[in-house]
Coordinates of C-alpha atoms and ligand atoms in Angstrom, one line a residue:
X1 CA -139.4 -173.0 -15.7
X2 CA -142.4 -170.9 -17.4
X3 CA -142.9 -167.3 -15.4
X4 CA -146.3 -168.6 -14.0
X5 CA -144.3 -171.5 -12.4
X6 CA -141.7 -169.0 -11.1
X7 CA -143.8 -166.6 -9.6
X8 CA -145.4 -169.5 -7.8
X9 CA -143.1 -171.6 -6.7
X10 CA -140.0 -169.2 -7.1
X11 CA -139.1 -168.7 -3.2
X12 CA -136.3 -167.3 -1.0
X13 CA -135.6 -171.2 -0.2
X14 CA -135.9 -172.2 -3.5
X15 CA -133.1 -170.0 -4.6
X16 CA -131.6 -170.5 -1.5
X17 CA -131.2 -174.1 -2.5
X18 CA -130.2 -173.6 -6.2
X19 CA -127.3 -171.5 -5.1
X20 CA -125.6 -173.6 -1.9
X21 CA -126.3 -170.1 -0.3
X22 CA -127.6 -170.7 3.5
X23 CA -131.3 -169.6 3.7
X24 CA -132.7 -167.8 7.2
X25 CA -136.3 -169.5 7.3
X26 CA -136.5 -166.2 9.2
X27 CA -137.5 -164.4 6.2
X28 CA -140.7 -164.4 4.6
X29 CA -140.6 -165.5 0.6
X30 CA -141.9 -163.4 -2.7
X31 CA -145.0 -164.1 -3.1
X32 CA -146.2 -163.9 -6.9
X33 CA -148.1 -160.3 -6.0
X34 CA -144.2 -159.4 -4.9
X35 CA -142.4 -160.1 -8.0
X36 CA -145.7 -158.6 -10.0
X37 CA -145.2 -155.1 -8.0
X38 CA -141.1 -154.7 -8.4
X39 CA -141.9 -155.7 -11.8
X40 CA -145.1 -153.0 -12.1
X41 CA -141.9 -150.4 -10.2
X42 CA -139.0 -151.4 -13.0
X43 CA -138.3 -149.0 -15.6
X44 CA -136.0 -151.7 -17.2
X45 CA -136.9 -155.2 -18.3
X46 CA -137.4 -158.3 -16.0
X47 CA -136.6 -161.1 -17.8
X48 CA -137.9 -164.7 -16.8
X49 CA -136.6 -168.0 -18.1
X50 CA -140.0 -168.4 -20.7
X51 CA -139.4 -164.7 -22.0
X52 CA -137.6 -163.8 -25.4
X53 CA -134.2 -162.7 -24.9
X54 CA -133.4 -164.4 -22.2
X55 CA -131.7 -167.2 -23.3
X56 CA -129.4 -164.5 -25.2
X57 CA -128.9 -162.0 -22.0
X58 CA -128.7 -164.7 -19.3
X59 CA -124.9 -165.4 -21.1
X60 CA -122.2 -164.6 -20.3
X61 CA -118.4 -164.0 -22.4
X62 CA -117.3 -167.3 -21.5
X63 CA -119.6 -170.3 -22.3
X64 CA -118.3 -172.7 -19.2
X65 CA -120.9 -170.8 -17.0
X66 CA -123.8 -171.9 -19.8
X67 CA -125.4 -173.8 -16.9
X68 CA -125.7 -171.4 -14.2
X69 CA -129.1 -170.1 -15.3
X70 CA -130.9 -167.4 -13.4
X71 CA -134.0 -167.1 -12.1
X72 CA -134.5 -163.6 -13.2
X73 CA -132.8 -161.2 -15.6
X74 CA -132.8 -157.5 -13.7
X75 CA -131.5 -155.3 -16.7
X76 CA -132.2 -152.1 -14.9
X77 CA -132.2 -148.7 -16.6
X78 CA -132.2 -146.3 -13.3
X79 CA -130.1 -146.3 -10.4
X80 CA -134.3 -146.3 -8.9
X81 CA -134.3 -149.5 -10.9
X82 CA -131.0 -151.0 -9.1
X83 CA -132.1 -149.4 -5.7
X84 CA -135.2 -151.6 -6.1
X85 CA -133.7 -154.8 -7.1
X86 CA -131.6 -154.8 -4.1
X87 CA -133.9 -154.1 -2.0
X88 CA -136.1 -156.5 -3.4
X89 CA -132.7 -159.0 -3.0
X90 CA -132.3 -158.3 0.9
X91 CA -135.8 -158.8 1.9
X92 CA -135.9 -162.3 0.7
X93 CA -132.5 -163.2 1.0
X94 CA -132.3 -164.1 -2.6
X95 CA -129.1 -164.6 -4.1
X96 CA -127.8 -161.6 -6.4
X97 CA -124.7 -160.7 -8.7
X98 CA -123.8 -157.6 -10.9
X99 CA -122.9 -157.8 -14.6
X100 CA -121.6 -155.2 -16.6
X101 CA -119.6 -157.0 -19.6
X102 CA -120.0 -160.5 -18.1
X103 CA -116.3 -161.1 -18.5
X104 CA -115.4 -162.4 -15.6
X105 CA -112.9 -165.2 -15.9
X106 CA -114.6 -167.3 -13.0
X107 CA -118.2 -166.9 -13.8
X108 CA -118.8 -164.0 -10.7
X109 CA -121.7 -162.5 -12.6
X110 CA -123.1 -165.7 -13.6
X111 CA -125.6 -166.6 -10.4
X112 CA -128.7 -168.8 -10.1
X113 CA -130.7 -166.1 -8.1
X114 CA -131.0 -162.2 -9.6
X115 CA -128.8 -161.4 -12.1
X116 CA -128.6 -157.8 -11.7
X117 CA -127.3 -156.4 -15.5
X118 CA -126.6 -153.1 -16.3
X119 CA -126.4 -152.8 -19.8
X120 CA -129.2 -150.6 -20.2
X121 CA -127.1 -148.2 -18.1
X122 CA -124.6 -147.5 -21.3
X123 CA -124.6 -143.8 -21.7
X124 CA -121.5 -142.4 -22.4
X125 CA -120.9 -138.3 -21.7
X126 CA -118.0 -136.0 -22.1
X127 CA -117.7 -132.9 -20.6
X128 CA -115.6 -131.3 -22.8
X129 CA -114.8 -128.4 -21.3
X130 CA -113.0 -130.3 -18.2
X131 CA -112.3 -133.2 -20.6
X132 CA -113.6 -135.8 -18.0
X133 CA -116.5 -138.3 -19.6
X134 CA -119.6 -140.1 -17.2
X135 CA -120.1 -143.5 -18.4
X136 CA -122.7 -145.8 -17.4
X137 CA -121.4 -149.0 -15.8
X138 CA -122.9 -151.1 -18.5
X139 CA -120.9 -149.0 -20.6
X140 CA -118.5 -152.2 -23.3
X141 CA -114.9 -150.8 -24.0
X142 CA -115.5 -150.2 -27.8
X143 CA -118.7 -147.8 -27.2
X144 CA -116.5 -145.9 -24.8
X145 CA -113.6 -145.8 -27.7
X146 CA -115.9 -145.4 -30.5
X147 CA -118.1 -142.2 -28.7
X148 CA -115.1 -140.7 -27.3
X149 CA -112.4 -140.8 -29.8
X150 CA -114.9 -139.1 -32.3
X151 CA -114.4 -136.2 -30.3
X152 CA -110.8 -137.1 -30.1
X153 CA -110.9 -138.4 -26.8
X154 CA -110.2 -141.7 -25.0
X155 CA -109.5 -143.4 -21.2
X156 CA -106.9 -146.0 -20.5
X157 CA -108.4 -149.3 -20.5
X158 CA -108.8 -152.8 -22.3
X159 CA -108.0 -154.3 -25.7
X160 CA -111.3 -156.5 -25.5
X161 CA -114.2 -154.2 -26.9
X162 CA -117.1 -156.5 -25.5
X163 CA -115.3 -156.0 -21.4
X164 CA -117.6 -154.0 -19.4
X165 CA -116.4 -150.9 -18.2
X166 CA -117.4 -152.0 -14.4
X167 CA -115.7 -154.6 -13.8
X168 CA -112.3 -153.5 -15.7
X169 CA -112.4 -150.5 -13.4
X170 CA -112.9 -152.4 -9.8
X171 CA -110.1 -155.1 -11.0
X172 CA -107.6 -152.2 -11.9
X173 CA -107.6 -152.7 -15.8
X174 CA -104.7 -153.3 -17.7
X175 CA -104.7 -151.9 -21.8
X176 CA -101.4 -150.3 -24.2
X177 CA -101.9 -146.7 -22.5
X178 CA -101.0 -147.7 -18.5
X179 CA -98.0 -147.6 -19.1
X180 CA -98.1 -143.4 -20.3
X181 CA -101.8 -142.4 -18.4
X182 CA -102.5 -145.2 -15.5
X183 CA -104.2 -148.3 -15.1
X184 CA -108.3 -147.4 -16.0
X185 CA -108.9 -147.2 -11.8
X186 CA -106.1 -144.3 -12.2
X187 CA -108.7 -142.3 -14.2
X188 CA -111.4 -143.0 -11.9
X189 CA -112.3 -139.7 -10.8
X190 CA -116.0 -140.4 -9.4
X191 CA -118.7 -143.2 -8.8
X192 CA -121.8 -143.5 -8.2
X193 CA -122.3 -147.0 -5.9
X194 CA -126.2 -148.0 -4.8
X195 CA -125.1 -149.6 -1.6
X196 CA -127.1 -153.0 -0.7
X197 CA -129.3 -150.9 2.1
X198 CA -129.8 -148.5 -1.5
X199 CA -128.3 -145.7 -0.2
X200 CA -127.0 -144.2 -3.0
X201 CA -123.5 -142.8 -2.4
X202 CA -121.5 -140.1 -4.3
X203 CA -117.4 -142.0 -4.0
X204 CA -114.6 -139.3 -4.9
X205 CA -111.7 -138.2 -3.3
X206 CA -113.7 -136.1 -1.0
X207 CA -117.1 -138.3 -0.4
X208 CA -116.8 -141.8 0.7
X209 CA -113.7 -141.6 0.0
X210 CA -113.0 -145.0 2.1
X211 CA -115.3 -146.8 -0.5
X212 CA -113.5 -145.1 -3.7
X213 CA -110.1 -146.4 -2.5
X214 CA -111.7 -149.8 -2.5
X215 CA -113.4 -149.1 -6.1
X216 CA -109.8 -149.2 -7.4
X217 CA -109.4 -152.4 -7.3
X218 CA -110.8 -154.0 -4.5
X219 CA -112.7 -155.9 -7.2
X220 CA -116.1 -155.4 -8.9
X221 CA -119.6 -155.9 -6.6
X222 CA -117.4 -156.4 -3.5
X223 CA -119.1 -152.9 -1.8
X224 CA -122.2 -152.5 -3.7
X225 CA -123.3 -151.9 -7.1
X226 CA -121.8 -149.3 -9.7
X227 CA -124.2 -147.4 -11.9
X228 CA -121.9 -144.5 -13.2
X229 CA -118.4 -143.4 -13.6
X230 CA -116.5 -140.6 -14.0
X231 CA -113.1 -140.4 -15.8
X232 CA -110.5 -138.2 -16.6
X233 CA -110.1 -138.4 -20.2
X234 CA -106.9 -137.9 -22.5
X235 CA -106.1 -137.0 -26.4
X236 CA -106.5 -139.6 -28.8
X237 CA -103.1 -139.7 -31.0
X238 CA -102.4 -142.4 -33.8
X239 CA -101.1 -145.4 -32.8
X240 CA -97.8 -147.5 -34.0
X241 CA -97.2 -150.9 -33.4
X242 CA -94.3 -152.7 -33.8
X243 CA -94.5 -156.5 -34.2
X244 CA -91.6 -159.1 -34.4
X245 CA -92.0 -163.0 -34.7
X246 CA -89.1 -165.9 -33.5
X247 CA -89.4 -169.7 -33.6
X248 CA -89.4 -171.1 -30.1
X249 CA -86.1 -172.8 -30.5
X250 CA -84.3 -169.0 -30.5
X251 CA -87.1 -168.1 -27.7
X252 CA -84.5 -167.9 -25.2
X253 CA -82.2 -165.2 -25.9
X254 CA -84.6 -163.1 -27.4
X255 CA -87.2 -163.0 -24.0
X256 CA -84.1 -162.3 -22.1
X257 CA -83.0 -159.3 -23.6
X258 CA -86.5 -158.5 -24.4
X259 CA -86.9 -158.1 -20.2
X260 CA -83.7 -156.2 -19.6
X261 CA -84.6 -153.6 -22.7
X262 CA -88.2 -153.1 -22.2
X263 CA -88.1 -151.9 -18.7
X264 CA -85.5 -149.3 -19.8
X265 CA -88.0 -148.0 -22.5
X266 CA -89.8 -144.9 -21.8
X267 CA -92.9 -144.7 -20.3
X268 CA -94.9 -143.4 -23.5
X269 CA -94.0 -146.9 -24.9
X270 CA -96.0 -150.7 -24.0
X271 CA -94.4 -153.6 -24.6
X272 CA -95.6 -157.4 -24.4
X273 CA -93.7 -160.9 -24.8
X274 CA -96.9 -163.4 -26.4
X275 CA -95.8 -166.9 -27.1
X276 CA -98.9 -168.8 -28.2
X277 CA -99.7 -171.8 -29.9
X278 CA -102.8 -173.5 -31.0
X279 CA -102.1 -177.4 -30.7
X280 CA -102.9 -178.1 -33.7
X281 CA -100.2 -180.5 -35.6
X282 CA -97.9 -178.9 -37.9
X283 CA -98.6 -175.5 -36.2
X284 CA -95.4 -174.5 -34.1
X285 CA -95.4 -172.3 -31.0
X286 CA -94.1 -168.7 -31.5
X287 CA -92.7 -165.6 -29.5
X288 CA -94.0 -162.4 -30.3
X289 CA -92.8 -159.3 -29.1
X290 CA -94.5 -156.1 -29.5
X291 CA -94.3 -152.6 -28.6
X292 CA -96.9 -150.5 -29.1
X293 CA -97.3 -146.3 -28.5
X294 CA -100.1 -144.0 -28.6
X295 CA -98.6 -141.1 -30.3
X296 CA -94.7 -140.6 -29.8
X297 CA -94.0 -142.3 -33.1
X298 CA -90.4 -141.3 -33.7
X299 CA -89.6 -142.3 -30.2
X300 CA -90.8 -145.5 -31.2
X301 CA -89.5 -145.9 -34.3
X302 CA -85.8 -145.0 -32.7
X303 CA -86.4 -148.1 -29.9
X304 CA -87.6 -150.3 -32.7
X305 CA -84.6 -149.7 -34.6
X306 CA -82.2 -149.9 -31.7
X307 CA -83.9 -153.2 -30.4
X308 CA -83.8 -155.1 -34.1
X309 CA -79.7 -154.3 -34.1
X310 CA -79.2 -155.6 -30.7
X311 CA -81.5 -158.9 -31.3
X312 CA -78.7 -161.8 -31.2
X313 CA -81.0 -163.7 -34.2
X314 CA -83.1 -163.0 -36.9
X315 CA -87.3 -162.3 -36.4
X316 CA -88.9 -165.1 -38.5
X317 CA -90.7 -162.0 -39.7
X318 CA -91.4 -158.3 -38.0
X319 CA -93.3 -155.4 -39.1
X320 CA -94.3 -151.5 -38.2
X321 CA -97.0 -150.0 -38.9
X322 CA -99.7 -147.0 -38.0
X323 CA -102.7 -146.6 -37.0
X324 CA -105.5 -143.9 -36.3
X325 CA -106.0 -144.6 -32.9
X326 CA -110.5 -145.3 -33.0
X327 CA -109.4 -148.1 -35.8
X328 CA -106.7 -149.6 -33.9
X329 CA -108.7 -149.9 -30.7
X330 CA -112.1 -151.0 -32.7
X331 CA -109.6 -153.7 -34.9
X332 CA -112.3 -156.4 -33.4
X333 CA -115.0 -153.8 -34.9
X334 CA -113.4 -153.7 -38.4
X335 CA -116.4 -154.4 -41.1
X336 CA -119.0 -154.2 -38.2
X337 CA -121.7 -151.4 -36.9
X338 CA -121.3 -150.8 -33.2
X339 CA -124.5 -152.8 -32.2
X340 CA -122.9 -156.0 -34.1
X341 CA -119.6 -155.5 -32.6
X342 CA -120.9 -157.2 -29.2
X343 CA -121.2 -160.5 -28.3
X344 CA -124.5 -162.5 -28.2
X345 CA -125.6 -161.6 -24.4
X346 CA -124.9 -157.7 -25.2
X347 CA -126.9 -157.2 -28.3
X348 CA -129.7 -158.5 -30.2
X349 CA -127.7 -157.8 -33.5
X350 CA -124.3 -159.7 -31.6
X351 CA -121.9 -161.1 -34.1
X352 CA -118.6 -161.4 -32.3
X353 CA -118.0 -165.0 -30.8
X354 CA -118.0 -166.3 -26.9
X355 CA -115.5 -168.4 -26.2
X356 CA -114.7 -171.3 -23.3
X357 CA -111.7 -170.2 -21.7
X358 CA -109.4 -170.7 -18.2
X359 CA -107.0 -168.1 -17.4
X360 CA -104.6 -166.9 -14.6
X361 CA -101.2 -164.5 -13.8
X362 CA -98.9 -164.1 -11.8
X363 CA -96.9 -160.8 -11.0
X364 CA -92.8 -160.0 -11.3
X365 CA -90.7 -157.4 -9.4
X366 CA -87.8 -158.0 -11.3
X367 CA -86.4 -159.7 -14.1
X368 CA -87.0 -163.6 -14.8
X369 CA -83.6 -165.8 -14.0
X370 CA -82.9 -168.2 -17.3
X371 CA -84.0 -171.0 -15.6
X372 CA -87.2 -169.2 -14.8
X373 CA -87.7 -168.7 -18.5
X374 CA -86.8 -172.1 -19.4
X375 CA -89.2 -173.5 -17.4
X376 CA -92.2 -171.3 -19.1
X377 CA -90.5 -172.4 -22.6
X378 CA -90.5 -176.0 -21.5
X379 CA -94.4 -176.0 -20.4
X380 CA -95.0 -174.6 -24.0
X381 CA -93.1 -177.5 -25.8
X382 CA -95.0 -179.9 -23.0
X383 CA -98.5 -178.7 -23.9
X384 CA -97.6 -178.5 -27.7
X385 CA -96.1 -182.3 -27.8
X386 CA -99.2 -183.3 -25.9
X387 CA -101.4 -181.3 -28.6
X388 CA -103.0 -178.8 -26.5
X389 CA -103.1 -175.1 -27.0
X390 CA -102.3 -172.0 -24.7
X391 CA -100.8 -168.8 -24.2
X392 CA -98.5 -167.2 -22.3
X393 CA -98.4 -163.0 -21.9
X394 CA -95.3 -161.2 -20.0
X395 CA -96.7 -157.7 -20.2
X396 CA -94.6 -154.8 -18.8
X397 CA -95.9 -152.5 -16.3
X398 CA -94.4 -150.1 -14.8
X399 CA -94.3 -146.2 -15.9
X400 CA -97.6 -144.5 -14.9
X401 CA -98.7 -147.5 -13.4
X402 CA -96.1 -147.6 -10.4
X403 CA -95.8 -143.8 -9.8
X404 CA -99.0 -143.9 -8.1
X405 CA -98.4 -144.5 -4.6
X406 CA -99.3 -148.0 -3.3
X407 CA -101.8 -146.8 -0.3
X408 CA -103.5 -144.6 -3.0
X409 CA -105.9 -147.2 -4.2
X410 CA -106.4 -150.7 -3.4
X411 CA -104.8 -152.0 -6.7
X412 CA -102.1 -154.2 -5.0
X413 CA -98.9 -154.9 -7.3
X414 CA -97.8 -151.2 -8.5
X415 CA -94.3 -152.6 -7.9
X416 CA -94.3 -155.1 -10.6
X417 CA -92.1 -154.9 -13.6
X418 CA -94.3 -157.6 -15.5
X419 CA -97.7 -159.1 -15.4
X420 CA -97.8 -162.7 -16.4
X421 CA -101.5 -164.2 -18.1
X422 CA -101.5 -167.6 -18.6
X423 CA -104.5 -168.4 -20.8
X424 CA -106.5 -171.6 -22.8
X425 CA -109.0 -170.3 -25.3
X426 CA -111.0 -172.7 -27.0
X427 CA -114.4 -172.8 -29.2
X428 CA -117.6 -173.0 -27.5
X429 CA -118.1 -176.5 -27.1
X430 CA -115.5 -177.2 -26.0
X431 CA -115.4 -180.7 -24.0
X432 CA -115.6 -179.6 -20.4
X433 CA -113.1 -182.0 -19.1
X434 CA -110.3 -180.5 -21.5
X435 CA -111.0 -176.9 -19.9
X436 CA -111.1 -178.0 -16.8
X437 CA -107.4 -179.7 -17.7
X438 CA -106.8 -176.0 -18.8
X439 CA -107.8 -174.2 -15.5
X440 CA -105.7 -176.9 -13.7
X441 CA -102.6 -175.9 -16.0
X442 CA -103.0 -172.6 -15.5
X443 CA -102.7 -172.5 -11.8
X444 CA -100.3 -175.3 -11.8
X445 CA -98.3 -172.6 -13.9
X446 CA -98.4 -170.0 -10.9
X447 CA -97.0 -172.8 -8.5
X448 CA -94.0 -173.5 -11.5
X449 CA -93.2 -169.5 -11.7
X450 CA -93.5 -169.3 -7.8
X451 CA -89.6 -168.9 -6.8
X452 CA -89.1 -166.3 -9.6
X453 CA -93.1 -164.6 -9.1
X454 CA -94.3 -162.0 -6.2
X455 CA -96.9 -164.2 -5.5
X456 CA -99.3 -162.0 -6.4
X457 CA -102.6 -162.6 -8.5
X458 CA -104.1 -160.1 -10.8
X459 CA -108.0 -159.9 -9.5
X460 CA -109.3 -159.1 -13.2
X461 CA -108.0 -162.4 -14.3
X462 CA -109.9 -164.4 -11.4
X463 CA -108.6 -167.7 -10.7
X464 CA -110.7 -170.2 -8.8
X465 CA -108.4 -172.3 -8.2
X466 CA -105.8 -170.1 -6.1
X467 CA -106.1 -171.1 -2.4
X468 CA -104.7 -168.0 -0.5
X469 CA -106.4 -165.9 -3.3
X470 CA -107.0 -162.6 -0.2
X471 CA -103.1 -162.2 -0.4
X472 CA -102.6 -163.4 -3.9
X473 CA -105.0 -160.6 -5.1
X474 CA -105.1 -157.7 -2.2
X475 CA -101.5 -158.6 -0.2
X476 CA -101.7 -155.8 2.7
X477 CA -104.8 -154.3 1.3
X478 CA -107.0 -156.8 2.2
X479 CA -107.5 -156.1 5.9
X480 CA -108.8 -152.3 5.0
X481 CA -111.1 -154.3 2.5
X482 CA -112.3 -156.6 5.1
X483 CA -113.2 -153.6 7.1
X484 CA -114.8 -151.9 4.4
X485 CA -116.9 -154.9 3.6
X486 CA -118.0 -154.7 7.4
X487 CA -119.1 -151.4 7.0
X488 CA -120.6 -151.5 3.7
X489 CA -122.4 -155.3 3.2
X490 CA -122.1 -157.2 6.8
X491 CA -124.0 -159.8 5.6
X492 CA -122.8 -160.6 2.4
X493 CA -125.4 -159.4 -0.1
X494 CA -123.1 -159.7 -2.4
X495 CA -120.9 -162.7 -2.2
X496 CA -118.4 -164.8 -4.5
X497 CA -116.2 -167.8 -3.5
X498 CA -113.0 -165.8 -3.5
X499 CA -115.4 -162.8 -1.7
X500 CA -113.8 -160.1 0.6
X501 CA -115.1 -161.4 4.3
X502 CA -115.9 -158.7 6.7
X503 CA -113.8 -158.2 9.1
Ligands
FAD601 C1 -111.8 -161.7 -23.7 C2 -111.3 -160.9 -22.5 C3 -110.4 -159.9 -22.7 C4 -109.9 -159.2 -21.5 N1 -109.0 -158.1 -21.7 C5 -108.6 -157.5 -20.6 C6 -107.7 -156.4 -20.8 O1 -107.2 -156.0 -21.9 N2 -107.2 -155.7 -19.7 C7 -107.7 -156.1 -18.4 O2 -107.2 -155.5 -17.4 N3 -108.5 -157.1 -18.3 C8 -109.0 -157.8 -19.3 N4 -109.9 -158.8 -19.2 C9 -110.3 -159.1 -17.8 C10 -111.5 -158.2 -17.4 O3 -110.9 -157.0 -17.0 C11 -112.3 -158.8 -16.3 O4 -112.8 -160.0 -16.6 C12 -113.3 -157.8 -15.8 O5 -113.8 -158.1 -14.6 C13 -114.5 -157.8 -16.8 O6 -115.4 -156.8 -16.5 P1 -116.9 -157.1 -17.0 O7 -117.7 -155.9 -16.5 O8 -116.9 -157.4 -18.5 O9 -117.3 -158.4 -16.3 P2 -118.5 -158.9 -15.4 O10 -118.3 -160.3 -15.4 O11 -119.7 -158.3 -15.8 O12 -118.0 -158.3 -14.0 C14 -116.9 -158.6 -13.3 C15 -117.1 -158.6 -11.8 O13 -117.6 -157.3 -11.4 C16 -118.9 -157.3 -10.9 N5 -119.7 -156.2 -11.5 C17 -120.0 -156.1 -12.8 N6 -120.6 -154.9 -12.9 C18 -120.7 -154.4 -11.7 C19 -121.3 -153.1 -11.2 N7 -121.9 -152.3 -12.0 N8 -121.2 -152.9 -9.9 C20 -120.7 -153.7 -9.1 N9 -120.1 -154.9 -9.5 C21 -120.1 -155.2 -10.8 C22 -119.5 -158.7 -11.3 O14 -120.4 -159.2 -10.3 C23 -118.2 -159.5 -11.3 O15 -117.9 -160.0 -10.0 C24 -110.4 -159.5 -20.3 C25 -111.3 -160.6 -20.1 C26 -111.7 -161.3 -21.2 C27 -112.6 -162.5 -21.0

């Protein structure tokens, strides 16, 4: 569709129909002159299916949403600019989404209607004298650790550098420091949310504070749309990290005694479980355990030490080493400038990869019975003989995570000792059929884990496929969510499949 033909025929029902969302005949349609004066208002760019770029920008991380194409790119550079497009969104009815990183496992800010994108909105600030940093929501994880650490400064978040800063903070966000400063909603100190009647709303402890409990993680564009952040900020120290690698046949042991030590370790230190395997032939399955610390290297080293002597075999291999701390976090950066170090949709000069991907989790409260960890070894020997790849990530929590009380925010499994990822990463171009086969195993793997699991679902790492996703995600937060949806967007503005319902 060329502009000319949009602005013509483009109408509320047009979009309506594109999108399955119902359409009130009620309202009146955009009229060409409409779209002509929000674009003559916008500050940022309005991006139409004939214009340059927007092929690139419509995008988003994972390539299975290729084919939900919008009808117009929004990439706002003012809150005015956001104000406007929702405005613009509500009087016609037309269907709207938020994108900061587009990283979103289940294609939520992928829509056919207005993609609203905030990547003009990237500033990063620190204030150093109260060491607290304002970042724009369309702020990716590796500007935010390449401005800050410069001035030896960093927030808890992500390993992914291209995962907007956004979303990672309404999910919760998981990343090697929770463990020592809090999940990235734990430094959340302030927002600024454009609510879908554009009232622009200041969300802290003291204003709105209602809304800024559910900003930590009640999921992103549940309430309205984010254009800044505040958060508290801590010192950047080098980083070691401490990698050892077992063949699957002495798997067991070693994932047993890797769950009983970690959760002892201190809470300076991170820890993961990774087995992973590509299905390709000849290449076996492997478990790697790592633990990683951001500065507290001797403590470290002694817990490395201790873990090797009590490991009852031998690591095919293992090693230690350090890092400076803006390396380690930009490794995916290593030989790029900042503006390559993006992918395609977040940068004209993009040269990190997209992939097609399905991917979901589970949560533990206590440690995995044998036949619970047989079970996860046996579905990697299943998908291996039947050459297909996957991974699966026991990550442990804990620490700073759970000594924030549970009411606090709306994050919803501070109790768990482990987070579980099950995950199928494949090129782009990948045959659809085989990824859907992926997003099937990977909920099938919840339903496997479910006698040893809470139940519980970790928002960030959506899963369409889980039917009683309200509890799997929010468990007794989601009522106060319902009633905050209710009083911030009654009618579903902004909706999703697996969308908070008012209440
Ligand atoms: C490769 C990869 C690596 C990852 N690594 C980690 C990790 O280390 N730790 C972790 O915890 N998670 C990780 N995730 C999961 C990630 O946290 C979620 O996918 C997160 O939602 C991504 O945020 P985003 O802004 O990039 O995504 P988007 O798709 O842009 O946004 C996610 C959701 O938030 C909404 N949204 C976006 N911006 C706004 C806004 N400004 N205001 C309101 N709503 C908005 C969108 O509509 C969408 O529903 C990873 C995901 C991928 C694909």
């Amino acid at each position: 569709m060329d502009r000319r033909h949009f602005l013509t025929l483009s109408s509320a029902a047009a979009l309506a129909a594109v999108s399955g969302c119902q359409f009130s005949p009620a309202h009146s349609l955009p009229e060409s002159s409409d779209w002509q004066q929000l674009k003559a208002d916008f500050s940022g760019q309005l991006l139409f299916p004939s214009d340059a770029g927007f092929s690139r920008f419509y995008k988003a991380a994972n390539s299975r949403y290729d084919s939900i194409i919008p009808a117009v790119i929004a990439r706002c550079a003012t809150t005015a600019d956001v104000q406007q497009v929702l405005a613009f969104a509500r009087r016609f009815q037309l269907p709207i989404t938020g994108r900061s990183g587009g990283h979103n496992y289940a294609g939520y800010s992928s829509t056919k209607g207005i993609l609203l994108d905030l990547a003009l909105m990237a500033d990063i600030q620190l204030e150093p004298e109260e060491d607290t940093a304002w970042i724009g929501a369309g702020a990716k994880l590796g500007d935010i650790y390449d401005q800050l650490s410069q001035k030896g400064r960093s927030i808890p978040g992500g390993s992914c550098v291209g995962v907007g800063i956004a979303g990672l903070t309404q999910g919760g966000g998981f990343g090697i420091a929770d463990r020592l400063y809090g999940l990235t909603c734990d430094a959340l100190l302030e927002a600024e949310v454009v609510t879908v009647d554009g009232d622009v709303l200041r969300c802290n402890e003291q204003h709105n504070a209602d809304l800024f409990w559910g900003l930590r993680g009640g999921g992103g564009g549940q309430f309205g749309i984010v254009t800044r952040l505040k958060f508290q900020t801590f010192a950047t120290a080098d980083i070691l990290s401490c990698h050892a690698y077992f063949a699957l046949k002495d798997a067991l042991p070693v994932l047993n005694l890797w769950q009983h030590w970690s959760r002892q370790l201190p809470e300076a230190l991170w820890s993961q479980a990774a087995l992973w395997w590509s299905g390709e032939q000849g290449h076996q399955p492997q478990l790697q355990i790592r633990v990683i610390s951001v500065g507290q290297i001797k403590l470290l080293q002694q817990q490395w030490v201790n873990w090797l002597r009590r490991l009852p075999v031998q690591p095919v291999e293992q090693d230690v080493v350090l890092h400076n701390y803006r390396e380690y976090m930009l490794t995916d950066c290593a030989g790029l400038e900042m503006p390559e170090c993006k992918l395609p949709h977040q940068s004209e000069q993009a040269k990190l990869k997209r992939v097609a991907m399905a991917g979901s989790s589970d949560f533990f409260n206590k440690v995995i019975s044998r036949a619970g960890l047989e079970a996860l070894l046996e579905q990697v020997q299943q998908r291996q003989q039947q050459g297909l790849s996957g991974g699966i990530l026991l990550t442990l929590m804990g620490g700073a995570i759970s000594s924030v009380p549970a009411e606090q925010t709306a994050f919803a499994h501070r109790d768990a000792l482990f987070s579980a990822q099950y995950l199928v990463s494949r090129p782009v171009g990948s045959p659809e059929a085989e990824l859907k086969r992926a997003s099937v195993w990977v909920n099938q793997m919840r339903s496997m884990m479910q006698p040893y699991s809470t139940g519980g679902a970790y928002l960030n790492y959506t899963d369409a496929l889980i039917k009683n996703w309200s509890a799997a995600y929010y468990g007794a937060h989601y009522e106060k969510l319902q009633q905050l949806k209710s009083r911030y967007d009654p009618e579903q503005l902004l909706r999703f499949s697996q969308g908070i319902q008012p209440a």
